[in-house]
């Protein structure tokens, strides 16, 4: 526990330090006019906001789809369908995100909405499979004990199975969030906004400072989201579990 | 119905709170399987008694148990509890009226001891105060200090303590029937013996109807008022009192199941509180050792037993130890050979052998010192028990219909129907 807590503090300090170095470097560096315009703090803030928006909206949709689906697929009556559904979700993650995002854009049109759709396809797998695994690893004798003392199936699900699956499920959600932050960079290709624009601008106009700043910002954002996820995992872990 | 046992603690008092259970031609056939897991079983379980289901693994004893609270729905037949046919009622509501204990207690690891115990009362809509009071009362009943254990999580308890909480949870809403599925299978032999003793103590207070599955015949003899021995497909081989099963096994199967040591099984039939205990010199911490030594010598004993302020034995001191010490010490000796008064002579002998002592200390309710039991006492008791064995009583009804050739001739009312 304390080791994990120390890890959390180190991660936060690391993120803060890296961010400070980035800022100092950008302030002191000898920037061209184009670079200065692109890296204007207000603009960056706007891009970051867009980036987070895309990420969080996709994340919420992922949760709304994957968790109920995962629960459904562990119920005795539909358990047999689990491998098939997982194969589909697997395909969603295995397909190259850049390909999916561009192809979908041709079909659904360019913009943030399409970006969100493809991000959702991309990030369903970790949440879905961790929900399934988390529920499957709950000791069946506890489920039976719950039924045996007169709890309904629904009560057993909400009071026993889900609380005991929370640690595994949260790990999957955190993985999905980190994937989403990274992949949201691709939204810029279909005019979806986000920090990805700094990277593409950097590449297209051969502005190395912009390219590096953009990449670092995305990485730091992912690490921050990961940190928040870890914190939630620690706080939400049911008491009494080792 | 006369209690077949001469146990003095479970007085055949009028406050039996248990309910009778009647299984009527209950069958369970799983889809895709030709043979029934349970075939046409009719079984009467008298109110307030402990009935043990024993048999080889896969014989259908657990399936039968789970059909009583309809965790497993019977394919056909009826389950009647206290005269009420419960086969059609809502299963969840039925199960809230029946206590259920599984191996290792089956406690929910993310809930405290108190929350675990409070599950059923909460579902039944009891008030918070009533639940809190009940939780404490039950913890007391299973010998756990409420102050100490109420807010602990299951992983902070030993296996035996978890099992106790499991029993407390099952008793929470004061159900008339308690079902136990191999309750003491996951604990070490000494803890198991204690838990068994405790269950008997609790039963003498609450007088529930207890149905318990076990694979351990000794446990069945020790706990059971009646034992049902099952063969494959829950075919009832014999359903009778432990004494009668031991004396007259109904079939070769039963004989094999009991094992060759049936003669010595008499050891399991007699309780420590049924034999005469020896007194001894007792003392308390802080006394002068030399005084105690002279007391022992005066009484002609080999050792003195040190008791704490509540009369619970802490350790024993022999003459040599006493002559070396000045003041009696109050430290607790964990290897002290102790048996409860509800324990069987078999347990007592076991305890003595493990401790390589020729006597063991006997304790009563709340672990209070009662006396000593010696190897000599045990031997005499076996001889006496062997001498007086035959008793007349009426066994409850138990038979399978239709299926295989085990139709009791006296009960031959249901026959003929082929499966």
XYZ file of C-alpha atoms in Angstrom:
661
model
C 0.000 0.000 0.000
C 2.624 2.509 1.037
C 4.801 1.416 -1.889
C 1.914 2.146 -4.226
C 1.349 5.485 -2.576
C 5.025 6.354 -2.961
C 4.782 5.369 -6.625
C 1.879 7.791 -7.024
C 3.849 10.651 -5.489
C 6.879 9.928 -7.681
C 4.741 9.849 -10.798
C 3.150 13.176 -9.924
C 6.530 14.783 -9.186
C 7.920 13.406 -12.445
C 5.040 14.833 -14.453
C 5.365 18.223 -12.761
C 9.127 18.309 -13.305
C 8.844 17.357 -16.986
C 6.170 19.995 -17.508
C 8.301 22.643 -15.785
C 11.304 21.774 -17.967
C 9.137 21.983 -21.085
C 7.821 25.397 -20.099
C 11.261 26.746 -19.219
C 12.633 25.436 -22.492
C 9.853 27.035 -24.526
C 10.206 30.376 -22.719
C 13.971 30.563 -23.132
C 14.230 29.044 -26.611
C 14.849 31.191 -29.646
C 11.502 30.822 -31.464
C 10.556 31.944 -34.970
C 7.394 33.994 -35.467
C 5.384 30.973 -36.777
C 6.534 28.860 -33.862
C 5.613 31.571 -31.382
C 2.148 31.885 -32.897
C 1.520 28.159 -32.920
C 2.743 27.728 -29.360
C 0.753 30.624 -27.949
C -0.430 29.528 -24.430
C -4.081 30.380 -25.154
C -4.040 28.256 -28.317
C -2.376 25.346 -26.568
C -4.937 25.544 -23.798
C -7.717 25.410 -26.397
C -6.157 22.353 -28.090
C -5.692 20.637 -24.743
C -9.316 21.307 -23.898
C -10.468 19.828 -27.210
C -8.178 16.870 -26.665
C -9.571 16.168 -23.216
C -13.116 16.626 -24.456
C -12.703 14.029 -27.196
C -10.998 11.680 -24.761
C -13.543 11.988 -21.975
C -16.620 11.789 -24.196
C -15.224 8.648 -25.839
C -14.353 7.242 -22.423
C -17.872 7.777 -21.109
C -19.362 6.096 -24.173
C -16.878 3.225 -23.842
C -17.913 2.716 -20.219
C -21.603 2.880 -21.076
C -21.175 0.193 -23.727
C -18.440 -2.051 -22.363
C -19.454 -2.412 -18.711
C -23.089 -3.449 -19.253
C -21.941 -5.668 -22.136
C -19.284 -7.255 -19.919
C -21.838 -7.866 -17.172
C -24.254 -9.372 -19.664
C -21.596 -11.665 -21.081
C -20.858 -13.170 -17.669
C -24.492 -14.087 -16.996
C -25.071 -17.833 -17.333
C -27.623 -17.529 -20.131
C -25.401 -15.524 -22.508
C -21.995 -16.658 -21.312
C -21.488 -18.672 -24.482
C -21.472 -15.526 -26.618
C -18.512 -14.020 -24.740
C -15.703 -15.384 -26.976
C -17.405 -14.127 -30.133
C -17.995 -10.642 -28.741
C -14.461 -10.504 -27.450
C -13.157 -11.423 -30.898
C -15.029 -8.464 -32.374
C -13.708 -6.123 -29.673
C -10.247 -7.522 -30.293
C -10.567 -6.648 -33.955
C -11.495 -3.094 -32.971
C -8.244 -2.737 -31.112
C -6.056 -4.673 -33.541
C -7.089 -2.633 -36.585
C -4.711 0.321 -37.054
C -6.370 3.325 -35.453
C -5.257 5.723 -38.157
C -6.871 3.536 -40.823
C -10.135 3.216 -38.930
C -10.343 6.909 -38.204
C -9.810 7.939 -41.845
C -12.074 5.256 -43.299
C -14.850 6.184 -40.887
C -14.468 9.801 -41.865
C -15.262 8.941 -45.474
C -18.401 7.259 -44.268
C -19.542 9.498 -41.393
C -17.970 12.774 -42.462
C -15.038 14.706 -41.027
C -15.037 16.218 -37.540
C -14.835 15.455 -33.839
C -17.902 13.217 -33.857
C -16.323 10.683 -36.194
C -13.105 10.832 -34.179
C -15.067 9.903 -31.085
C -16.749 6.973 -32.854
C -13.451 5.483 -33.924
C -11.863 6.081 -30.522
C -14.748 4.219 -28.891
C -14.232 1.246 -31.214
C -10.562 1.341 -30.373
C -10.876 1.456 -26.580
C -13.757 -0.932 -25.874
C -11.624 -4.045 -25.573
C -9.679 -3.338 -22.355
C -12.783 -2.247 -20.473
C -14.877 -5.108 -21.808
C -12.362 -7.843 -21.158
C -11.435 -6.530 -17.715
C -15.114 -6.354 -16.770
C -15.518 -9.968 -17.880
C -12.323 -11.147 -16.201
C -13.059 -9.140 -13.057
C -16.490 -10.714 -12.718
C -15.246 -14.183 -13.619
C -12.566 -14.171 -10.936
C -15.143 -13.566 -8.200
C -15.259 -16.743 -6.124
C -18.373 -18.633 -7.251
C -18.871 -19.879 -3.711
C -19.489 -16.289 -2.635
C -22.114 -15.931 -5.339
C -23.700 -19.115 -4.079
C -23.455 -17.971 -0.470
C -25.257 -14.782 -1.470
C -27.999 -16.680 -3.254
C -28.113 -19.147 -0.375
C -28.943 -16.469 2.168
C -31.741 -15.155 -0.018
C -30.203 -12.371 -2.092
C -31.727 -11.933 -5.535
C -29.526 -12.300 -8.615
C -29.480 -8.538 -9.030
C -28.527 -7.983 -5.384
C -25.690 -10.494 -5.710
C -24.456 -8.662 -8.822
C -24.488 -5.206 -7.277
C -23.489 -6.023 -3.708
C -21.015 -8.847 -4.223
C -19.858 -9.426 -7.778
C -19.314 -5.836 -8.955
C -17.630 -4.559 -5.761
C -15.245 -7.503 -5.869
C -14.566 -6.930 -9.570
C -13.859 -3.207 -9.116
C -10.044 -3.426 -8.869
C -9.722 -5.361 -12.134
C -12.337 -3.238 -13.876
C -10.627 0.012 -12.872
C -7.314 -1.251 -14.225
C -9.034 -1.827 -17.576
C -10.627 1.619 -17.513
C -7.286 3.251 -16.823
C -5.691 1.363 -19.725
C -8.523 2.517 -21.983
C -8.109 6.149 -20.892
C -4.393 6.153 -21.609
C -5.010 4.553 -25.004
C -7.637 7.199 -25.711
C -5.429 10.172 -24.801
C -2.680 8.891 -27.078
C -4.955 7.973 -29.951
C -6.984 11.191 -29.767
C -3.927 12.765 -31.371
C -5.121 11.233 -34.642
C -8.357 13.232 -34.538
C -6.564 16.107 -36.169
C -6.314 14.119 -39.459
C -10.065 14.309 -39.882
C -10.390 17.819 -38.575
C -11.374 16.695 -35.101
C -9.160 19.065 -33.130
C -6.921 18.265 -30.185
C -3.196 18.428 -29.497
C -2.481 16.329 -32.586
C -2.518 19.524 -34.614
C 0.768 20.622 -33.027
C 2.406 17.408 -34.175
C 1.069 17.546 -37.730
C 1.959 21.239 -37.993
C 5.420 20.453 -36.711
C 5.878 17.718 -39.271
C 4.347 19.571 -42.220
C 6.127 22.886 -41.671
C 9.307 21.282 -40.403
C 9.003 23.121 -37.072
C 10.870 20.801 -34.737
C 10.134 22.797 -31.590
C 6.384 22.589 -32.233
C 6.639 18.879 -33.014
C 8.547 18.135 -29.798
C 6.333 20.369 -27.659
C 3.178 18.742 -29.064
C 4.442 15.191 -28.523
C 5.588 15.971 -24.990
C 2.284 17.597 -24.113
C 0.325 14.533 -25.286
C 2.646 12.242 -23.346
C 2.336 14.345 -20.204
C -1.431 14.440 -20.553
C -1.516 10.642 -20.867
C 0.677 10.277 -17.802
C -1.540 12.675 -15.859
C -4.667 10.745 -16.812
C -2.874 7.543 -15.840
C -2.020 9.118 -12.499
C -5.621 10.111 -11.863
C -6.664 6.566 -12.791
C -4.219 5.053 -10.314
C -5.427 7.395 -7.601
C -9.039 6.399 -8.223
C -8.038 2.726 -8.230
C -6.527 3.127 -4.790
C -9.415 5.076 -3.354
C -12.155 2.931 -4.848
C -10.676 -0.439 -3.961
C -13.107 -2.089 -1.556
C -11.832 -2.213 1.990
C -11.086 -5.671 3.271
C -9.372 -6.837 0.086
C -5.658 -7.283 0.422
C -39.650 -39.048 19.137
C -37.100 -39.923 21.760
C -33.667 -38.423 21.448
C -31.399 -41.360 20.810
C -28.529 -39.725 22.613
C -28.025 -39.600 26.331
C -26.359 -36.242 26.053
C -27.091 -34.282 29.170
C -26.676 -30.777 27.769
C -29.203 -30.941 24.971
C -32.125 -31.295 27.279
C -35.209 -32.379 25.403
C -36.852 -29.121 26.371
C -40.043 -27.701 24.989
C -38.491 -24.701 23.234
C -37.599 -26.386 19.990
C -37.521 -23.537 17.475
C -36.773 -25.751 14.507
C -39.227 -26.767 11.832
C -39.811 -30.205 10.427
C -38.819 -30.810 6.833
C -40.377 -33.358 4.553
C -39.005 -34.250 1.154
C -41.627 -36.059 -0.876
C -40.453 -38.111 -3.834
C -37.955 -35.442 -4.747
C -36.081 -36.021 -7.988
C -33.405 -33.986 -9.716
C -32.457 -34.855 -13.256
C -30.059 -32.619 -15.112
C -30.805 -32.041 -18.788
C -28.801 -34.363 -21.004
C -28.174 -36.878 -18.256
C -29.938 -40.205 -18.148
C -29.393 -40.980 -14.495
C -31.024 -38.790 -11.894
C -28.692 -36.969 -9.496
C -31.372 -37.521 -6.888
C -33.939 -40.202 -7.566
C -37.357 -40.173 -5.907
C -36.142 -39.389 -2.427
C -38.609 -39.271 0.428
C -37.085 -38.093 3.665
C -38.480 -36.884 6.953
C -36.366 -34.522 9.003
C -37.764 -34.131 12.508
C -37.987 -30.635 14.006
C -35.152 -29.635 16.292
C -32.795 -32.434 15.360
C -29.477 -32.562 13.554
C -29.543 -34.748 10.475
C -26.253 -35.569 8.795
C -26.043 -36.454 5.104
C -23.044 -38.648 4.370
C -21.914 -40.607 1.362
C -19.183 -40.785 -1.260
C -18.541 -37.683 -3.350
C -20.980 -37.219 -6.187
C -23.664 -39.259 -4.454
C -26.166 -36.405 -4.521
C -26.070 -35.447 -0.849
C -25.183 -31.831 -1.593
C -27.783 -31.688 -4.368
C -30.365 -32.932 -1.894
C -29.321 -30.302 0.636
C -29.521 -27.511 -1.939
C -32.974 -28.617 -2.986
C -34.257 -27.961 0.528
C -33.663 -24.207 0.056
C -34.176 -24.534 -3.697
C -30.740 -23.299 -4.678
C -31.237 -26.270 -6.955
C -34.792 -26.620 -8.203
C -36.137 -30.156 -7.980
C -37.304 -31.685 -11.255
C -40.262 -33.228 -9.485
C -41.492 -33.859 -5.978
C -42.348 -31.620 -3.082
C -40.534 -29.934 -0.251
C -42.648 -29.312 2.800
C -41.353 -27.230 5.703
C -43.453 -27.158 8.852
C -46.431 -28.422 6.905
C -46.141 -25.741 4.239
C -45.369 -26.765 0.677
C -42.525 -24.430 -0.318
C -41.870 -25.938 -3.748
C -43.719 -23.150 -5.538
C -42.950 -20.086 -3.448
C -40.424 -17.353 -4.315
C -36.981 -18.911 -3.864
C -35.296 -15.789 -2.510
C -37.946 -15.333 0.156
C -37.714 -19.002 1.072
C -33.939 -18.767 1.460
C -34.205 -15.769 3.768
C -36.076 -18.064 6.134
C -33.433 -20.789 5.990
C -29.924 -20.403 7.352
C -27.151 -21.439 4.982
C -23.542 -22.154 5.900
C -20.866 -23.220 3.444
C -17.277 -24.320 3.748
C -14.991 -21.647 5.198
C -18.059 -19.565 6.050
C -18.434 -17.982 2.601
C -18.061 -14.511 4.096
C -18.076 -11.542 1.754
C -14.495 -10.243 1.920
C -15.386 -6.604 1.261
C -17.814 -6.374 4.151
C -17.095 -6.241 7.863
C -18.130 -9.027 10.185
C -21.120 -6.969 11.323
C -22.245 -6.213 7.765
C -21.921 -9.854 6.817
C -24.086 -10.944 9.717
C -26.598 -8.175 9.050
C -27.272 -9.195 5.438
C -30.457 -11.167 5.994
C -31.984 -8.932 8.707
C -31.397 -5.974 6.370
C -33.208 -7.740 3.553
C -36.049 -8.446 5.937
C -36.244 -4.736 6.743
C -35.244 -4.762 10.401
C -34.459 -1.454 12.093
C -30.818 -0.421 12.512
C -30.899 -0.693 16.300
C -32.452 -4.122 16.208
C -29.838 -5.305 13.712
C -26.929 -3.913 15.755
C -28.215 -5.587 18.902
C -28.717 -8.857 17.064
C -25.193 -8.775 15.605
C -23.673 -8.409 19.069
C -25.899 -11.103 20.483
C -24.858 -13.523 17.732
C -21.152 -12.746 18.093
C -21.493 -13.557 21.786
C -23.279 -16.769 20.878
C -20.395 -17.926 18.679
C -17.817 -16.902 21.323
C -16.408 -13.848 19.571
C -16.073 -10.599 21.508
C -18.296 -8.073 19.642
C -16.100 -5.123 20.608
C -13.096 -6.836 19.075
C -14.558 -8.474 15.998
C -17.578 -6.432 14.895
C -15.657 -4.107 12.585
C -13.032 -6.518 11.315
C -12.866 -7.747 7.769
C -12.948 -11.493 7.090
C -9.282 -11.632 6.060
C -8.385 -10.409 9.541
C -9.927 -13.536 11.066
C -8.586 -17.074 11.383
C -10.297 -19.893 9.493
C -12.150 -21.024 12.586
C -13.307 -17.502 13.388
C -14.549 -17.034 9.816
C -16.523 -20.233 10.132
C -18.047 -18.973 13.389
C -19.115 -15.748 11.734
C -20.581 -17.854 8.926
C -22.730 -19.657 11.471
C -23.703 -16.357 13.088
C -24.754 -14.976 9.690
C -26.878 -18.044 9.043
C -28.605 -17.650 12.415
C -29.095 -13.891 12.040
C -32.822 -13.813 11.317
C -33.478 -16.738 13.676
C -34.478 -19.171 10.920
C -36.070 -22.444 11.995
C -33.858 -24.439 9.633
C -30.103 -24.366 9.169
C -28.443 -25.983 6.163
C -24.712 -26.635 6.336
C -22.625 -27.773 3.386
C -19.381 -29.353 4.641
C -19.076 -26.525 7.151
C -15.901 -27.678 8.860
C -14.058 -29.045 5.857
C -11.518 -26.251 5.545
C -10.104 -26.004 9.065
C -7.435 -27.971 10.903
C -8.520 -30.964 13.014
C -8.219 -29.245 16.384
C -10.201 -26.194 15.267
C -12.737 -28.505 13.652
C -13.229 -30.341 16.930
C -13.751 -27.038 18.762
C -16.210 -25.793 16.144
C -18.155 -29.045 16.350
C -18.331 -28.742 20.130
C -19.476 -25.184 19.762
C -22.134 -26.080 17.237
C -23.519 -28.614 19.704
C -23.470 -25.991 22.456
C -25.283 -23.529 20.216
C -27.775 -26.169 19.143
C -28.557 -26.989 22.768
C -29.526 -23.311 23.121
C -31.333 -22.671 19.855
C -32.810 -26.114 19.022
C -32.945 -25.556 15.277
C -33.477 -28.169 12.644
C -30.010 -28.632 11.191
C -29.242 -30.499 8.010
C -25.527 -30.936 7.466
C -23.584 -32.510 4.621
C -20.251 -34.085 5.438
C -17.950 -36.712 4.020
C -16.541 -37.495 7.444
C -18.435 -40.302 9.123
C -16.904 -39.517 12.520
C -18.279 -36.000 12.247
C -21.694 -37.414 11.354
C -21.658 -39.681 14.405
C -20.528 -36.868 16.647
C -23.003 -34.221 15.497
C -25.955 -36.175 14.178
C -29.136 -37.161 15.935
C -29.861 -39.007 12.713
C -27.559 -40.006 9.893
C -28.621 -40.534 6.300
C -26.110 -42.572 4.316
C -26.447 -42.073 0.580
C -25.226 -44.080 -2.364
C -25.047 -42.827 -5.954
C -28.175 -41.026 -7.155
C -28.987 -40.136 -3.532
C -30.170 -43.695 -2.965
C -30.710 -43.920 0.755
C -28.740 -46.862 2.150
C -29.623 -46.308 5.773
C -31.309 -43.569 7.779
C -31.097 -44.083 11.476
C -29.443 -43.015 14.695
C -25.638 -43.209 14.893
C -25.870 -45.976 17.493
C -28.067 -48.177 15.369
C -26.078 -47.599 12.208
C -22.920 -48.583 14.029
C -24.555 -51.594 15.635
C -26.537 -52.795 12.601
C -25.257 -51.541 9.263
C -28.107 -52.072 6.798
C -25.948 -53.153 3.885
C -22.456 -54.000 2.815
C -22.172 -50.490 1.416
C -22.867 -48.986 4.829
C -20.468 -51.417 6.448
C -17.717 -50.390 4.066
C -18.528 -46.760 4.523
C -18.355 -46.946 8.301
C -15.022 -48.683 8.022
C -13.577 -51.534 9.996
C -13.061 -49.528 13.148
C -16.769 -49.549 13.935
C -16.100 -51.087 17.333
C -14.012 -48.116 18.321
C -16.598 -45.750 16.828
C -18.299 -46.134 20.191
C -15.690 -43.620 21.265
C -17.458 -41.053 19.133
C -20.805 -41.840 20.666
C -19.918 -40.952 24.223
C -19.363 -37.372 25.306
C -16.884 -36.110 27.818
C -19.702 -34.726 29.975
C -21.208 -38.203 30.247
C -18.252 -39.628 32.119
C -17.067 -38.816 35.595
C -14.386 -36.164 35.630
C -11.539 -36.002 38.081
C -11.031 -32.977 40.271
C -7.619 -31.482 40.763
C -5.828 -28.728 42.602
C -6.454 -25.369 40.967
C -4.709 -22.115 41.639
C -4.510 -18.585 40.302
C -1.542 -16.477 39.191
C 0.273 -14.685 42.004
C -0.064 -17.439 44.602
C 3.064 -18.780 46.315
C 4.372 -21.860 44.523
C 5.406 -23.641 47.706
C 1.856 -23.471 49.104
C 0.474 -24.977 45.930
C 3.142 -27.676 45.982
C 2.166 -28.775 49.462
C -1.516 -28.765 48.428
C -0.716 -31.093 45.548
C 1.292 -33.374 47.734
C -1.492 -33.392 50.283
C -4.051 -34.328 47.601
C -1.731 -36.821 45.943
C -1.877 -35.118 42.516
C 0.818 -34.791 39.904
C 0.120 -31.210 38.895
C -1.948 -28.119 39.556
C -4.028 -26.218 36.997
C -3.638 -22.434 36.862
C -6.914 -20.600 36.165
C -7.447 -16.992 35.163
C -9.891 -14.630 36.883
C -12.821 -16.059 34.872
C -11.965 -19.640 35.775
C -10.430 -20.496 32.405
C -7.381 -22.785 32.436
C -4.102 -21.105 31.530
C -1.476 -23.792 32.086
C -0.567 -26.646 34.322
C 2.407 -26.918 36.626
C 3.875 -30.213 37.800
C 5.740 -30.763 41.030
C 9.129 -30.094 39.491
C 8.023 -26.804 37.953
C 6.408 -25.787 41.228
C 9.480 -26.535 43.274
C 11.561 -24.363 40.932
C 9.160 -21.395 40.892
C 8.432 -18.934 43.642
C 5.267 -17.270 42.438
C 2.687 -18.857 40.124
C 2.954 -17.316 36.676
C -0.092 -16.350 34.653
C 1.196 -17.018 31.137
C -0.985 -19.019 28.783
C 0.329 -22.328 27.461
C -0.978 -22.794 23.910
C -0.136 -26.522 23.954
C -2.340 -27.183 26.967
C -4.456 -30.287 26.246
C -8.012 -28.938 26.553
C -11.312 -30.472 25.403
C -14.818 -29.088 25.645
C -17.347 -31.041 27.656
C -19.387 -31.599 24.467
C -16.402 -33.279 22.834
C -16.463 -37.007 22.255
C -14.182 -39.433 24.032
C -12.501 -39.836 20.667
C -11.635 -36.120 20.642
C -10.404 -36.343 24.226
C -8.191 -39.312 23.430
C -6.890 -37.504 20.346
C -6.045 -34.435 22.373
C -4.203 -36.481 24.952
C -2.233 -38.382 22.323
C -1.243 -35.220 20.486
C -0.035 -33.651 23.730
C 1.411 -37.011 24.916
C -0.341 -36.466 28.218
C -2.308 -39.056 30.117
C -4.986 -36.593 31.031
C -6.702 -33.597 29.438
C -8.385 -30.564 30.952
C -12.132 -30.347 30.403
C -13.874 -27.006 29.991
C -17.543 -26.133 30.001
C -19.471 -23.184 28.549
C -17.359 -20.029 28.139
C -14.230 -22.162 28.518
C -14.593 -22.471 32.292
C -12.543 -25.242 33.952
C -14.593 -28.348 34.783
C -12.140 -31.092 35.695
C -9.803 -33.647 34.203
C -10.361 -36.611 31.966
C -7.820 -39.415 31.865
C -7.031 -42.310 29.541
C -8.271 -44.592 32.295
C -11.689 -42.884 32.342
C -11.991 -43.239 28.578
C -11.227 -46.957 28.659
C -13.791 -47.605 31.371
C -16.415 -45.617 29.479
C -15.922 -47.678 26.312
C -16.368 -50.870 28.248
C -19.539 -49.510 29.838
C -20.924 -48.252 26.531
C -20.331 -51.576 24.825
C -22.213 -53.295 27.606
C -25.392 -51.251 27.230
C -26.195 -50.619 23.622
C -29.648 -51.630 22.565
C -32.302 -49.029 22.769
C -35.703 -48.990 21.224
C -36.750 -46.022 19.203
C -38.498 -45.154 16.039
C -36.403 -43.825 13.192
C -37.807 -41.102 10.914
C -39.029 -42.108 7.476
C -36.570 -42.213 4.612
C -36.753 -44.106 1.330
C -36.435 -43.846 -2.395
C -39.393 -44.679 -4.538
C -39.524 -46.421 -7.843
C -35.938 -46.399 -8.849
C -33.721 -49.178 -7.581
C -34.221 -52.214 -5.415
C -33.889 -50.535 -2.038
C -37.492 -50.616 -0.996
C -37.998 -51.098 2.666
C -40.478 -53.900 3.139
C -42.127 -52.320 6.147
C -42.606 -49.068 4.259
C -43.524 -50.799 1.041
C -46.381 -48.388 0.321
C -44.707 -46.761 -2.660
C -43.423 -49.238 -5.161
C -43.786 -50.266 -8.729
C -43.360 -46.958 -10.575
C -40.458 -47.525 -12.880
C -38.188 -44.627 -13.645
